[in-house]
Coordinates of C-alpha atoms in Angstrom, one line a residue:
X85 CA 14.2 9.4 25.3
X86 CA 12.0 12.2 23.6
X87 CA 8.6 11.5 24.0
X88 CA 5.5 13.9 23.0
X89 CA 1.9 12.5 24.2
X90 CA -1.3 14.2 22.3
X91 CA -3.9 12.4 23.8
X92 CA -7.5 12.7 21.6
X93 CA -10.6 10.8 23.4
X94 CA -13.8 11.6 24.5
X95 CA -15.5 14.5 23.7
X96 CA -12.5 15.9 21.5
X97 CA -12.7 12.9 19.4
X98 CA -16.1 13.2 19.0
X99 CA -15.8 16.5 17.7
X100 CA -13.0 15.6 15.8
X101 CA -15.3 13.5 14.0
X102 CA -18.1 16.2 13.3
X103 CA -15.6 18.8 12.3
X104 CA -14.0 16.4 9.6
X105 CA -16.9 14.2 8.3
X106 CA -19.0 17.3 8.5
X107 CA -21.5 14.9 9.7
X108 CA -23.3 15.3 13.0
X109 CA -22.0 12.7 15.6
X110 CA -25.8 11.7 16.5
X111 CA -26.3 10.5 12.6
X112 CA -23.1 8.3 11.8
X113 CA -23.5 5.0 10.9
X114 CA -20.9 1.9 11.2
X115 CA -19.3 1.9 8.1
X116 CA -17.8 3.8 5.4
X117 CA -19.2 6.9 3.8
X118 CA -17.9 8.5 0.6
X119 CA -16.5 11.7 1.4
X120 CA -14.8 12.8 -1.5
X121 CA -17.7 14.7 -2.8
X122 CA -17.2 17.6 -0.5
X123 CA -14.1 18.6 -1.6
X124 CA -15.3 18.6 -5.6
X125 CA -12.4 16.7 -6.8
X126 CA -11.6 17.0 -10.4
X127 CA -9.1 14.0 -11.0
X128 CA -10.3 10.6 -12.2
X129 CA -8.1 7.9 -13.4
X130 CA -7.5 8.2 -17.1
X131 CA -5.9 4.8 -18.6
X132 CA -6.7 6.1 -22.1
X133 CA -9.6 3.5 -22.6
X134 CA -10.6 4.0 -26.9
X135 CA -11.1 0.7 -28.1
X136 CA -7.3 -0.3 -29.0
X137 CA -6.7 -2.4 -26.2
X138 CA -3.0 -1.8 -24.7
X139 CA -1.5 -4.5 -22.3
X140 CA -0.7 -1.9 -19.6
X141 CA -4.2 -0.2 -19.4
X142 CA -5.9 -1.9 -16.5
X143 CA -3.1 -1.0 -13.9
X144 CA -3.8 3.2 -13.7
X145 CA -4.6 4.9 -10.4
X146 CA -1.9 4.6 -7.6
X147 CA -2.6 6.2 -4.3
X148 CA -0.2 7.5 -1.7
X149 CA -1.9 8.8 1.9
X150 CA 0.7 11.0 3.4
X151 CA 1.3 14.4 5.1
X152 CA 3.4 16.1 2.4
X153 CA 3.8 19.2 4.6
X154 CA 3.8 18.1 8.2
X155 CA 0.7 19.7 9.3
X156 CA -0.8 16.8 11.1
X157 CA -3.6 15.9 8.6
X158 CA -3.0 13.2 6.0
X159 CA -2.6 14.6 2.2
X160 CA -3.7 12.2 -0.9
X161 CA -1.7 11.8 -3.7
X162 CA -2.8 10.0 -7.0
X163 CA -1.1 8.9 -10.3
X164 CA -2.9 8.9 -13.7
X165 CA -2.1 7.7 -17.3
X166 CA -1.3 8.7 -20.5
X167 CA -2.4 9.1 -24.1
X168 CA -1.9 6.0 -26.2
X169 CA -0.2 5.5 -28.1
X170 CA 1.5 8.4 -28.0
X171 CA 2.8 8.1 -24.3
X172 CA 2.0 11.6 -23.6
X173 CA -0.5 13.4 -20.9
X174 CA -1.4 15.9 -23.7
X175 CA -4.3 16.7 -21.8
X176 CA -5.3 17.5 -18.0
X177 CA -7.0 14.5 -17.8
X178 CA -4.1 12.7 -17.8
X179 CA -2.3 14.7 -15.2
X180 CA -1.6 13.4 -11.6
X181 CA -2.8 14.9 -8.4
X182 CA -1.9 16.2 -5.1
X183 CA -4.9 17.2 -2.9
X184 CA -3.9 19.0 0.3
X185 CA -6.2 18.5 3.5
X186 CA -7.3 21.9 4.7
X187 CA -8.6 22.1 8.8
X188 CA -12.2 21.5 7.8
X189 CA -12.0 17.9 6.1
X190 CA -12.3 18.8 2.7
X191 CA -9.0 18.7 -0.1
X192 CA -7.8 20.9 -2.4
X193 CA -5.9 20.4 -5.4
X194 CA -2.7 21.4 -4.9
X195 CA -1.2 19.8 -7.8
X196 CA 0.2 22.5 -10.0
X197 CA 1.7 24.9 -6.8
X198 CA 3.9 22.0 -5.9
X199 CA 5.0 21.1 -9.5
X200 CA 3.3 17.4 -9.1
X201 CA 1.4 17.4 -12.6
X202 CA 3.7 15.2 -14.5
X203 CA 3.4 17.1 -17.8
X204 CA 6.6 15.7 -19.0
X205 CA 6.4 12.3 -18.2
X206 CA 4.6 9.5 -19.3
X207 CA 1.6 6.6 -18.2
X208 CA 2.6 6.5 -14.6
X209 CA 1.8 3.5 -12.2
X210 CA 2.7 3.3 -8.3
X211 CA 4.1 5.6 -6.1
X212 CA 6.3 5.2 -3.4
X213 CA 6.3 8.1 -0.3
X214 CA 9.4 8.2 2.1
X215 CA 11.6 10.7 3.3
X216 CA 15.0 9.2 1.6
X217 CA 17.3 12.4 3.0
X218 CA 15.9 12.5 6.6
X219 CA 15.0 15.5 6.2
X220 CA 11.6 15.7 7.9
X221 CA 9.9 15.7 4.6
X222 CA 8.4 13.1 2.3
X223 CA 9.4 12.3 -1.3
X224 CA 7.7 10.6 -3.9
X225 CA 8.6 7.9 -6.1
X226 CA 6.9 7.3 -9.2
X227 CA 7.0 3.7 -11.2
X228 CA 6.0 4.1 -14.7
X229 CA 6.1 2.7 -18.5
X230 CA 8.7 4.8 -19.3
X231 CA 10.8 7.2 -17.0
X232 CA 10.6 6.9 -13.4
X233 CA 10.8 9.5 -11.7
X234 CA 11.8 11.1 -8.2
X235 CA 10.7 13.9 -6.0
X236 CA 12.3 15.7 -3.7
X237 CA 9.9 17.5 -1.1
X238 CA 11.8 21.1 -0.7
X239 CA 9.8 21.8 2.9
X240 CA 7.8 24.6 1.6
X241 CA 4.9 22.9 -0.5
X242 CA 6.5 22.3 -3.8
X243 CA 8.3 19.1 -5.2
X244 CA 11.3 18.8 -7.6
X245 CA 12.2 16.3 -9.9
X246 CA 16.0 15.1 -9.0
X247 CA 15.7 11.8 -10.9
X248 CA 18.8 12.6 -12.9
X249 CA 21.0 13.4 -10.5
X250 CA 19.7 11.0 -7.9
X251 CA 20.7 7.6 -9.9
X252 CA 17.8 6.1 -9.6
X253 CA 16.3 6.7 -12.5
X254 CA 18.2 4.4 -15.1
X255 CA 16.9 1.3 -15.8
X256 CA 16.9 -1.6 -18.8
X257 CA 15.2 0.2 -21.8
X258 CA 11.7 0.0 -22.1
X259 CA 11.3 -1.2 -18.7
X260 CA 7.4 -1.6 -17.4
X261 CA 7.8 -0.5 -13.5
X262 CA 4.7 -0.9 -10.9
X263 CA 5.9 0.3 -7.8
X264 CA 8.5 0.9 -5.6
X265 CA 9.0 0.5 -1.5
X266 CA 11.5 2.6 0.6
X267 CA 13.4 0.4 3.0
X268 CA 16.6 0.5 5.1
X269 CA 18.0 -2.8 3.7
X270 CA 21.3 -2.7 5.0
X271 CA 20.5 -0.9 7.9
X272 CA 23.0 2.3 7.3
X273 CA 19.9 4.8 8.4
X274 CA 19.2 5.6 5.1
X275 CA 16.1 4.6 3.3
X276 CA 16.9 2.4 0.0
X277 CA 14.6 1.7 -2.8
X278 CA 13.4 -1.3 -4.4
X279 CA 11.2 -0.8 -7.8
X280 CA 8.7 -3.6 -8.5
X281 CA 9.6 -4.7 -12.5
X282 CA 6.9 -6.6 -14.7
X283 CA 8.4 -6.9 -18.6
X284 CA 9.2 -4.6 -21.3
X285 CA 6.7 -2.7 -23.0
X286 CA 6.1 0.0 -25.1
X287 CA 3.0 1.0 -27.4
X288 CA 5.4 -0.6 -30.5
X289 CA 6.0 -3.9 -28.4
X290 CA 2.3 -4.2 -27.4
X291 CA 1.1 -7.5 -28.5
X292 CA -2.2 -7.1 -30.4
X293 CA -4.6 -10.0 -29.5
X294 CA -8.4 -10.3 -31.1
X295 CA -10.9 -12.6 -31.2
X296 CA -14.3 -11.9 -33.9
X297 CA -12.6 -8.7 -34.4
X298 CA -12.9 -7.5 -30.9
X299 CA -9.4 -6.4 -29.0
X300 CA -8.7 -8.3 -25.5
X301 CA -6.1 -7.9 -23.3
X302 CA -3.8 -10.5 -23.8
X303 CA -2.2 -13.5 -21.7
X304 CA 1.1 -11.9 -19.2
X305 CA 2.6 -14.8 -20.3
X306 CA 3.1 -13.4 -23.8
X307 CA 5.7 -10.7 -22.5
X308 CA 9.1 -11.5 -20.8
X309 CA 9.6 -11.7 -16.8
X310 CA 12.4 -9.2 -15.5
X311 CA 13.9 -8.8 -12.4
X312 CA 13.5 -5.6 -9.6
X313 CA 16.0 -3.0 -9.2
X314 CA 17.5 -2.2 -5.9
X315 CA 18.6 1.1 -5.0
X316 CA 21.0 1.8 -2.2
X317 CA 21.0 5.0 -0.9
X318 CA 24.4 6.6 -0.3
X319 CA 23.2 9.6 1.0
X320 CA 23.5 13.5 -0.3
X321 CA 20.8 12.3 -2.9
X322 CA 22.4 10.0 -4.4
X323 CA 22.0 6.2 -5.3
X324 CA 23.6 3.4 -6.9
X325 CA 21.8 0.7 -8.8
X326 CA 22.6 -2.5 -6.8
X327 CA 20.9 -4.9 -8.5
X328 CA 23.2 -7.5 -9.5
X329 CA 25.5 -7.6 -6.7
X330 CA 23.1 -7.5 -4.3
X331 CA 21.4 -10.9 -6.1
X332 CA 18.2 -9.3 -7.0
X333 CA 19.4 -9.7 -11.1
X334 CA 19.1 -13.4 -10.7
X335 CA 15.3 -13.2 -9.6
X336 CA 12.9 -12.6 -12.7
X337 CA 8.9 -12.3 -12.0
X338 CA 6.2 -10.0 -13.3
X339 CA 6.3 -7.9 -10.0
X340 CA 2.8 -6.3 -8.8
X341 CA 2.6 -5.7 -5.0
X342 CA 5.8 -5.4 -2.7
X343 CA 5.3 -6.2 0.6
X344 CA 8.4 -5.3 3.3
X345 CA 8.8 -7.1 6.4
X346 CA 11.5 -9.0 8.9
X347 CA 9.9 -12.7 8.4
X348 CA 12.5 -14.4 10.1
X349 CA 13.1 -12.1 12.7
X350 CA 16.9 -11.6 12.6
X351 CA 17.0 -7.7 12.2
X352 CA 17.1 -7.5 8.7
X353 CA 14.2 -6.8 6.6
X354 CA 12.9 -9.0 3.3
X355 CA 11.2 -8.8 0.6
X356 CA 8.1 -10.7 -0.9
X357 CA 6.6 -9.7 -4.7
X358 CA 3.4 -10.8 -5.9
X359 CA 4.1 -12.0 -9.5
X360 CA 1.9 -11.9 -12.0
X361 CA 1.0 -15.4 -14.2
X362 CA 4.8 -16.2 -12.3
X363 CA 6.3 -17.8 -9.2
X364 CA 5.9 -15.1 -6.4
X365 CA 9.3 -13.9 -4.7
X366 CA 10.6 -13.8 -1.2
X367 CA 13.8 -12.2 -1.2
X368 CA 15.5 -13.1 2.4
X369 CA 18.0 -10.8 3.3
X370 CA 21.4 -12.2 4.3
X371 CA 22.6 -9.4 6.3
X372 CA 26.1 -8.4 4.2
X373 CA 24.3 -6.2 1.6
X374 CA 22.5 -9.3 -0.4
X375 CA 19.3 -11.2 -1.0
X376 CA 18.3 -14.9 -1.6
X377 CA 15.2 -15.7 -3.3
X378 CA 13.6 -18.7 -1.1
X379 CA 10.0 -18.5 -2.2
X380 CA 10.0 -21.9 -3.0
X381 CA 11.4 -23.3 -0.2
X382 CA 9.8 -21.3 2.3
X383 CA 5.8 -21.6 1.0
X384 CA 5.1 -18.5 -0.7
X385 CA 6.1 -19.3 -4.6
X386 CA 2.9 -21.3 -5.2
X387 CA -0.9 -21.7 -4.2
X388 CA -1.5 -25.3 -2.3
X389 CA -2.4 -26.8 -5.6
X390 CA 1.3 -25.7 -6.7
X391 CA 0.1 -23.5 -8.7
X392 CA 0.8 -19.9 -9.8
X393 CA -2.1 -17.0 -10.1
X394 CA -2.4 -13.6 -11.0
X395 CA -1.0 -12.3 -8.1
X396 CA -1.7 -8.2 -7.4
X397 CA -1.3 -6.6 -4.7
X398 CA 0.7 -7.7 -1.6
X399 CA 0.5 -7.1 2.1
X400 CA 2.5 -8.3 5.2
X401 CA 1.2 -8.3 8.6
X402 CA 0.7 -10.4 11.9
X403 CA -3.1 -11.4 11.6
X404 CA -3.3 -13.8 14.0
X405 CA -1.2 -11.7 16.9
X406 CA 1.1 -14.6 17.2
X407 CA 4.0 -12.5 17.0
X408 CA 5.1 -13.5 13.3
X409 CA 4.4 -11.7 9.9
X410 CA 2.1 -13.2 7.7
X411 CA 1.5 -12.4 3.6
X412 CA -1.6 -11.8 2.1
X413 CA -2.2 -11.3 -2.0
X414 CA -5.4 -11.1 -3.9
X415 CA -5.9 -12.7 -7.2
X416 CA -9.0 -13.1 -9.9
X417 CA -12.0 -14.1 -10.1
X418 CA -11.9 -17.6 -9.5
X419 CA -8.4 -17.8 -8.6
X420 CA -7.5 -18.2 -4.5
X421 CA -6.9 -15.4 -3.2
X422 CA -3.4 -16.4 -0.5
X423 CA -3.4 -16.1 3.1
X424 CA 0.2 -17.1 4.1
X425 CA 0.9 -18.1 7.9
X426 CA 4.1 -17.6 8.9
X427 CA 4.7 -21.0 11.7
X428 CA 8.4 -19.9 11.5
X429 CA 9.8 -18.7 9.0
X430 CA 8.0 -21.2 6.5
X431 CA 4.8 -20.2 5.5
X432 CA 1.5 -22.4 5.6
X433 CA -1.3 -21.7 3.0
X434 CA -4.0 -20.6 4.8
X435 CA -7.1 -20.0 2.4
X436 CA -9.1 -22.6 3.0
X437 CA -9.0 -23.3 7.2
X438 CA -9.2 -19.2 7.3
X439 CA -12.0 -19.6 4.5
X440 CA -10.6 -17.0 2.5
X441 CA -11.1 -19.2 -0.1
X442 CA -14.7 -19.6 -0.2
X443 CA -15.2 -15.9 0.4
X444 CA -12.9 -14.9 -2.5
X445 CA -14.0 -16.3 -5.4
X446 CA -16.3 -14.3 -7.1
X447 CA -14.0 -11.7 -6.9
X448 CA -11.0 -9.7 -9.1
X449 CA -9.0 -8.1 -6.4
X450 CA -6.3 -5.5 -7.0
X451 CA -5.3 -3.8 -3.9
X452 CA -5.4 -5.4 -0.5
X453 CA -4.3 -4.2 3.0
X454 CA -4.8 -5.8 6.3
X455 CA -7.0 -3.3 8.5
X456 CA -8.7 -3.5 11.7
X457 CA -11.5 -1.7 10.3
X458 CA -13.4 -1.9 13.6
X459 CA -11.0 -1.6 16.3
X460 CA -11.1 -4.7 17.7
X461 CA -7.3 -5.9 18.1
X462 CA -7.6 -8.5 14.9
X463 CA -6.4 -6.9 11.7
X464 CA -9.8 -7.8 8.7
X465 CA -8.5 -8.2 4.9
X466 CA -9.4 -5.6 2.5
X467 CA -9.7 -5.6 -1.2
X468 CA -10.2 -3.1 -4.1
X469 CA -12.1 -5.1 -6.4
X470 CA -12.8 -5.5 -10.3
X471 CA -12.4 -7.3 -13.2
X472 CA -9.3 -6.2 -15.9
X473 CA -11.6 -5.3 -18.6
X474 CA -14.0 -3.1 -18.7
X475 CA -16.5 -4.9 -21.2
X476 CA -18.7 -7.2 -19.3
X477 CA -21.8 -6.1 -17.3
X478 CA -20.2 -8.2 -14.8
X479 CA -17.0 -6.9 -14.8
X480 CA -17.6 -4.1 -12.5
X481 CA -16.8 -5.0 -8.6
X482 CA -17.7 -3.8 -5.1
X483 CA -15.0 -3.6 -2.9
X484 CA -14.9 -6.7 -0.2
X485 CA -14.0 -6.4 4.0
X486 CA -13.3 -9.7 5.4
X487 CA -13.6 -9.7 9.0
X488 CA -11.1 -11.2 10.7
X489 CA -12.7 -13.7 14.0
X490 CA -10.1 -14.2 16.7
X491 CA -7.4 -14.6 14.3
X492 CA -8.5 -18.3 12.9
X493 CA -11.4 -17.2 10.6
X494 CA -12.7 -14.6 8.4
X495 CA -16.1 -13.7 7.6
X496 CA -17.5 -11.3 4.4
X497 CA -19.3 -8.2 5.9
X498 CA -18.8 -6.2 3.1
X499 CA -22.9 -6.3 2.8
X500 CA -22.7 -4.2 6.3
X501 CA -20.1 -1.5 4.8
X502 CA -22.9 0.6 3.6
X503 CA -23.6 1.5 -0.2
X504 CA -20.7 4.0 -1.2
X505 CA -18.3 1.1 0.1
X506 CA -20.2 -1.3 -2.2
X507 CA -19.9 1.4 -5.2
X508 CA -19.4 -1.3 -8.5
X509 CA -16.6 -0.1 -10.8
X510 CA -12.7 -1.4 -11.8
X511 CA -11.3 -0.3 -8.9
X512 CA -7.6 -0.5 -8.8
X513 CA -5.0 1.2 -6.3
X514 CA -6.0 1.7 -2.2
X515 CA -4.3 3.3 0.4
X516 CA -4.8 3.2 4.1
X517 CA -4.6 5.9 7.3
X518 CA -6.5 7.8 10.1
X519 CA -7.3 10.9 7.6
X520 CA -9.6 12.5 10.4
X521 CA -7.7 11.8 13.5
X522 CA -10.2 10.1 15.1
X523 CA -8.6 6.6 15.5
X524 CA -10.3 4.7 12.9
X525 CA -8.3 3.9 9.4
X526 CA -10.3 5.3 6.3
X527 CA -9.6 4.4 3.1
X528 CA -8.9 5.9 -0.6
X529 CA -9.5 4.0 -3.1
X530 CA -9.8 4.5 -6.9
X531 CA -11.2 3.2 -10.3
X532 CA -10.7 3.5 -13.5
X533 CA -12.0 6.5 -15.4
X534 CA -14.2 7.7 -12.4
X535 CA -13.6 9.5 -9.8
X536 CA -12.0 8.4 -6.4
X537 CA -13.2 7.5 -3.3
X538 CA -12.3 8.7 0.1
X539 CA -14.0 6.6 2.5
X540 CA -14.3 7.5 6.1
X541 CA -14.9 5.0 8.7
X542 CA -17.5 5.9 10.5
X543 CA -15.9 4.6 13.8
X544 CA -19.4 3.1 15.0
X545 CA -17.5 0.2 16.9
X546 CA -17.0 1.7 20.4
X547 CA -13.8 0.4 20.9
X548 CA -10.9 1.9 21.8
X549 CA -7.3 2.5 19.7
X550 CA -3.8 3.7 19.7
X551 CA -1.8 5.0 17.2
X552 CA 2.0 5.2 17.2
X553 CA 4.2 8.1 15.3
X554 CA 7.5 7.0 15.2
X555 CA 10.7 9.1 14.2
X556 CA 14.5 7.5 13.6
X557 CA 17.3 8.9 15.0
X558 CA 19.7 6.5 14.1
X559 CA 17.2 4.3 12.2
X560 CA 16.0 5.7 9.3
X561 CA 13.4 8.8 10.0
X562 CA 10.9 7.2 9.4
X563 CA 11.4 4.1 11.1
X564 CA 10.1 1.3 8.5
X565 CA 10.3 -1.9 9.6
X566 CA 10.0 -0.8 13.6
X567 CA 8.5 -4.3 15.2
X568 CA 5.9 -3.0 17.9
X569 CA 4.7 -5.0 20.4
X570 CA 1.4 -3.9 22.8
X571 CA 0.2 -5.9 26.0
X572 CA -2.6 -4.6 27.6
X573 CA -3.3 -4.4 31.2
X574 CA -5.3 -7.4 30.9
X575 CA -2.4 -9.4 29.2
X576 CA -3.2 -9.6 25.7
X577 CA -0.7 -9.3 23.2
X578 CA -0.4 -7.0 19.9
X579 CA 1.6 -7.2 16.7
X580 CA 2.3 -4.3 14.4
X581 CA 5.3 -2.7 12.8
X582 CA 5.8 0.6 10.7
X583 CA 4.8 -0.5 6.8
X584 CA 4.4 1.8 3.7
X585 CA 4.0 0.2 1.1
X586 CA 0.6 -1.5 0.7
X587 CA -1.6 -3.0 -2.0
X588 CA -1.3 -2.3 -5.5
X589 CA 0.8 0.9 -6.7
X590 CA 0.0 2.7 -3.4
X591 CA 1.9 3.9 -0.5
X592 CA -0.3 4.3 3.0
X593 CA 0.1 6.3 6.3
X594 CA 3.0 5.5 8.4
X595 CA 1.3 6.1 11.2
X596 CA 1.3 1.9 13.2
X597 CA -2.3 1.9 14.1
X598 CA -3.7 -0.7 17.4
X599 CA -7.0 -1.6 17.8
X600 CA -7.5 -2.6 21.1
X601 CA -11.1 -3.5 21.6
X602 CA -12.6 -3.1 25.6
X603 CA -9.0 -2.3 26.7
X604 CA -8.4 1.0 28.2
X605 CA -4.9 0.7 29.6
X606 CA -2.1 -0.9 28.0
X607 CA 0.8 -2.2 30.3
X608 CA 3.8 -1.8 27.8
X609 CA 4.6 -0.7 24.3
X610 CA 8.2 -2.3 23.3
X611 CA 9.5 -0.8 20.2
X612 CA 12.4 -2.7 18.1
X613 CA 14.1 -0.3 15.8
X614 CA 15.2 -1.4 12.7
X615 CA 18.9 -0.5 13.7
X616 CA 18.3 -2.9 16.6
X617 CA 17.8 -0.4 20.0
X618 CA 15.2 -1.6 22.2
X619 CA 12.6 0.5 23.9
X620 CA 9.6 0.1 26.2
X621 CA 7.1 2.4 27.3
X622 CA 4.8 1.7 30.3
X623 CA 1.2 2.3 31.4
X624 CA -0.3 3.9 28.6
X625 CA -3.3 4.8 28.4
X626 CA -5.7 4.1 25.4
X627 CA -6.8 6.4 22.7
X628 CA -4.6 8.7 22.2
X629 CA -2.1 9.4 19.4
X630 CA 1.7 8.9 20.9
X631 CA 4.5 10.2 19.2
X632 CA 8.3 8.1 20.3
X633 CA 11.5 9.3 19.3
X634 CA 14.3 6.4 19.0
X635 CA 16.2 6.6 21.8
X636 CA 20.4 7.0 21.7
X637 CA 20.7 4.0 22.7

């Protein structure tokens, strides 16, 4: 076993902290502060908002939180839109971003050194980040209207576009992609990719609805459901569309938010889709290179009131610490937003005994992650917030943190967040990750046609944290889907495991971040790697970043 400890506590956190923030340690608040201003960031989302209103418009602004160049400090990367009609970015204001984190806290753009613009392509959506070759290095996958398109990260701070020759950039024409999520599906150690599908579209088969001469945006149900595309990666670069055989053809939806996880627990990783206006999907994976959608059957197709919403983003995680994943999605405003219990391997609707229901209603959510914004050891539900158009004067949305209470109850303390958390605008994608090192998860968040938001937890909590930085060997590099279990010395008992893809279009830090609350030892850390090796680590201490190499065996 390889095993590298960097241990940051104490004073060296604290420092951490000023040297980031570039906030004095004496004057932080609990909370989240804005700091994006500091580094003068030119991009804003740009979902070419004239007027003509074009189905597609309200889903611009993806966010991926990575480290692109393996520097230790988390990088931000951001889609953007295009020109309609003509399906161009024949401006920089359309251009995506790449924004490098340099030693003192602030970001620079980065964007046209590492060939990341995305001159030549057209209104792009999600994106993806995972090292697909293994070779140390994350790529980027990009869902669009349009082409997708792949990355390749060449090591040395530029990016090239091997769509072509990688296979996975064919698709049914006209093809309306969200978002993609790496995974090892068939458990070969190379990651796969499955690409989120909502209808065909193009500017010539927009549907043009009015009403007293005014454009909306019209119903989903207007445009056809398709299905997602699986990838399988067969190494050297290259893929092959696996789609039909592997059974994903015969499950249409209007994907939004893919959320990865091992639900039933038998080694193999699923799949669950928020749909749009449609039945959401959970795609249960059978082991021998196929999938069977079982939404209905196992709780997740419908709300309670059998009912489908406008499902967004997705996220999959064990809030209650009861060792099984749960699935969260947000919805609109006056829609219920979904907590799903997993009691099993069929899910319970959760909204209303968690209260999520009551707390959700006013609200337009887009993106979503579970987060234990405050260190506690019980991950809170976070949402991106706004309505879809941009008309109202009560269609712009502050962002909502519902605290999670001892894994039975949640509680709205979005009030306490402080004002650049309750900033009112459309905002659409989030990402998640510790983007000062100081054991707290900050969050990026944008909206459309502003600018983003990079907001730093304050880490006002006083409790303590561990974060794990796991690397493949035989699994995949990056390890997603590794279940982690953590007992403290005291006896309690954590549930985590190494996630991506989060939200709506974005991609967060794969970093698997613990809160642990008053513990300050932890009595064993017990890794399951996707390719099924077992390890455990013992007497740990607390706060510190650990990095665990997969053992041989």
């Amino acid at each position: 076993m390889r095993t590298l400890t960097l241990i940051v506590s104490g004073l060296f956190a604290t420092l951490l902290v000023a040297v980031f923030s570039g906030r004095s340690a004496e004057t932080k608040r609990f909370g989240f502060v804005d700091d994006a201003p500091r580094s003068k960031i030119a991009y804003k989302s740009n979902n070419s908002f004239n007027g003509r209103k074009y189905f597609p418009q309200p889903m611009c602004g993806g966010v991926a939180i990575f480290d692109f160049d393996n520097d230790g400090r988390m990088d931000i990367f951001f889609t953007n839109g295009a020109q309609l009609p003509e399906m161009k970015k024949t401006d920089p204001s359309y251009y995506n971003c790449l924004l490098h984190q340099k030693s003192d806290g602030t970001f620079e753009d980065v964007t046209a050194k590492a060939g990341l613009r995305g001159e030549d392509l057209g209104f792009n959506f999600g994106v993806a980040a995972g090292d697909y070759d293994n070779d140390g290095y994350p790529d980027l996958f990009i869902a669009s209207a349009g082409r997708n398109v792949l990355y390749h990260n060449n090591g040395n701070g530029t990016f090239t576009d091997v769509t072509a020759a990688s296979g996975i950039g064919g698709k049914p024409e006209n093809t309306l992609s969200v978002v993609g999520a790496w995974f090892d599906y068939d458990n070969d150690g190379l990651l796969d990719l499955i690409v989120s599908n909502y209808t065909f579209w193009t500017p010539k088969l927009d549907f043009r609805c009015t009403m007293d001469n005014r454009d909306f945006y019209c119903d989903p149900r207007r445009y056809p459901s398709v299905p997602p595309r699986l990838y399988h990666n067969l190494g050297h670069g290259k893929f092959e569309d696996v789609t039909e055989k592997s059974g994903l053809g015969a499950a249409p939806g209007k994907g939004m938010g893919i959320s990865i996880a091992d639900f039933n627990d038998d080694g193999w990783m699923d799949v669950f889709i928020a749909n749009d206006t449609e039945p959401n999907s959970l795609l249960m994976n059978k082991g021998n290179g196929t999938f069977e959608e079982q939404g209905l059957e196992l709780g997740v197709a419908y709300n309670d009131n059998a009912h489908t919403g406008s499902s967004m983003g997705s996220d999959a995680k064990d809030f209650d610490n009861d060792g099984k994943v749960d699935i969260f999605y947000n919805n609109l405003m006056g829609q219920v937003w979904a907590l799903l219990r997993n009691r099993g391997g069929v899910f319970q609707f959760y909204s209303h005994t968690s209260k999520i229901q009551k707390l959700s209603t006013p609200y337009s959510g887009w993106s979503n992650g579970f987060i234990d914004y405050n260190n506690d050891g019980w991950k809170d539900i976070y949402s991106s917030n706004g309505d879809v158009d941009q008309v109202s004067e009560k269609s712009p949305q502050h962002d909502t943190m519902f605290e999670n209470i001892d894994g039975k109850s949640f509680v709205d303390v979005s009030e306490e967040m402080g004002k650049d958390f309750l900033r009112k605008g459309y905002q659409r994608g989030s990402a998640f990750g510790d983007l000062n090192n100081d054991g707290s998860l900050d969050i990026v968040v944008t909206s459309l046609n502003e600018s983003p938001r990079i907001l730093m937890n304050t880490g006002g909590s006083g409790n303590h944290w561990l974060i794990l930085s796991l690397t493949g060997h035989t699994s995949a590099r990056d390890a997603i889907g590794a279940k982690v279990k953590v007992t403290t010395a005291s006896g309690r008992t954590l549930y985590n495991h190494v996630s991506v893809s989060t939200g709506f279009m974005s991609s967060s830090d794969k970093r698997v971040h613990f809160g642990l609350g008053q513990e300050t030892k932890i009595s064993s850390i017990e890794i399951r790697w996707p390719r099924g090796i077992r390890q455990v680590l013992k007497n740990v201490a607390a706060d510190q970043f650990l990095k665990i190499d997969e053992p041989a065996k």
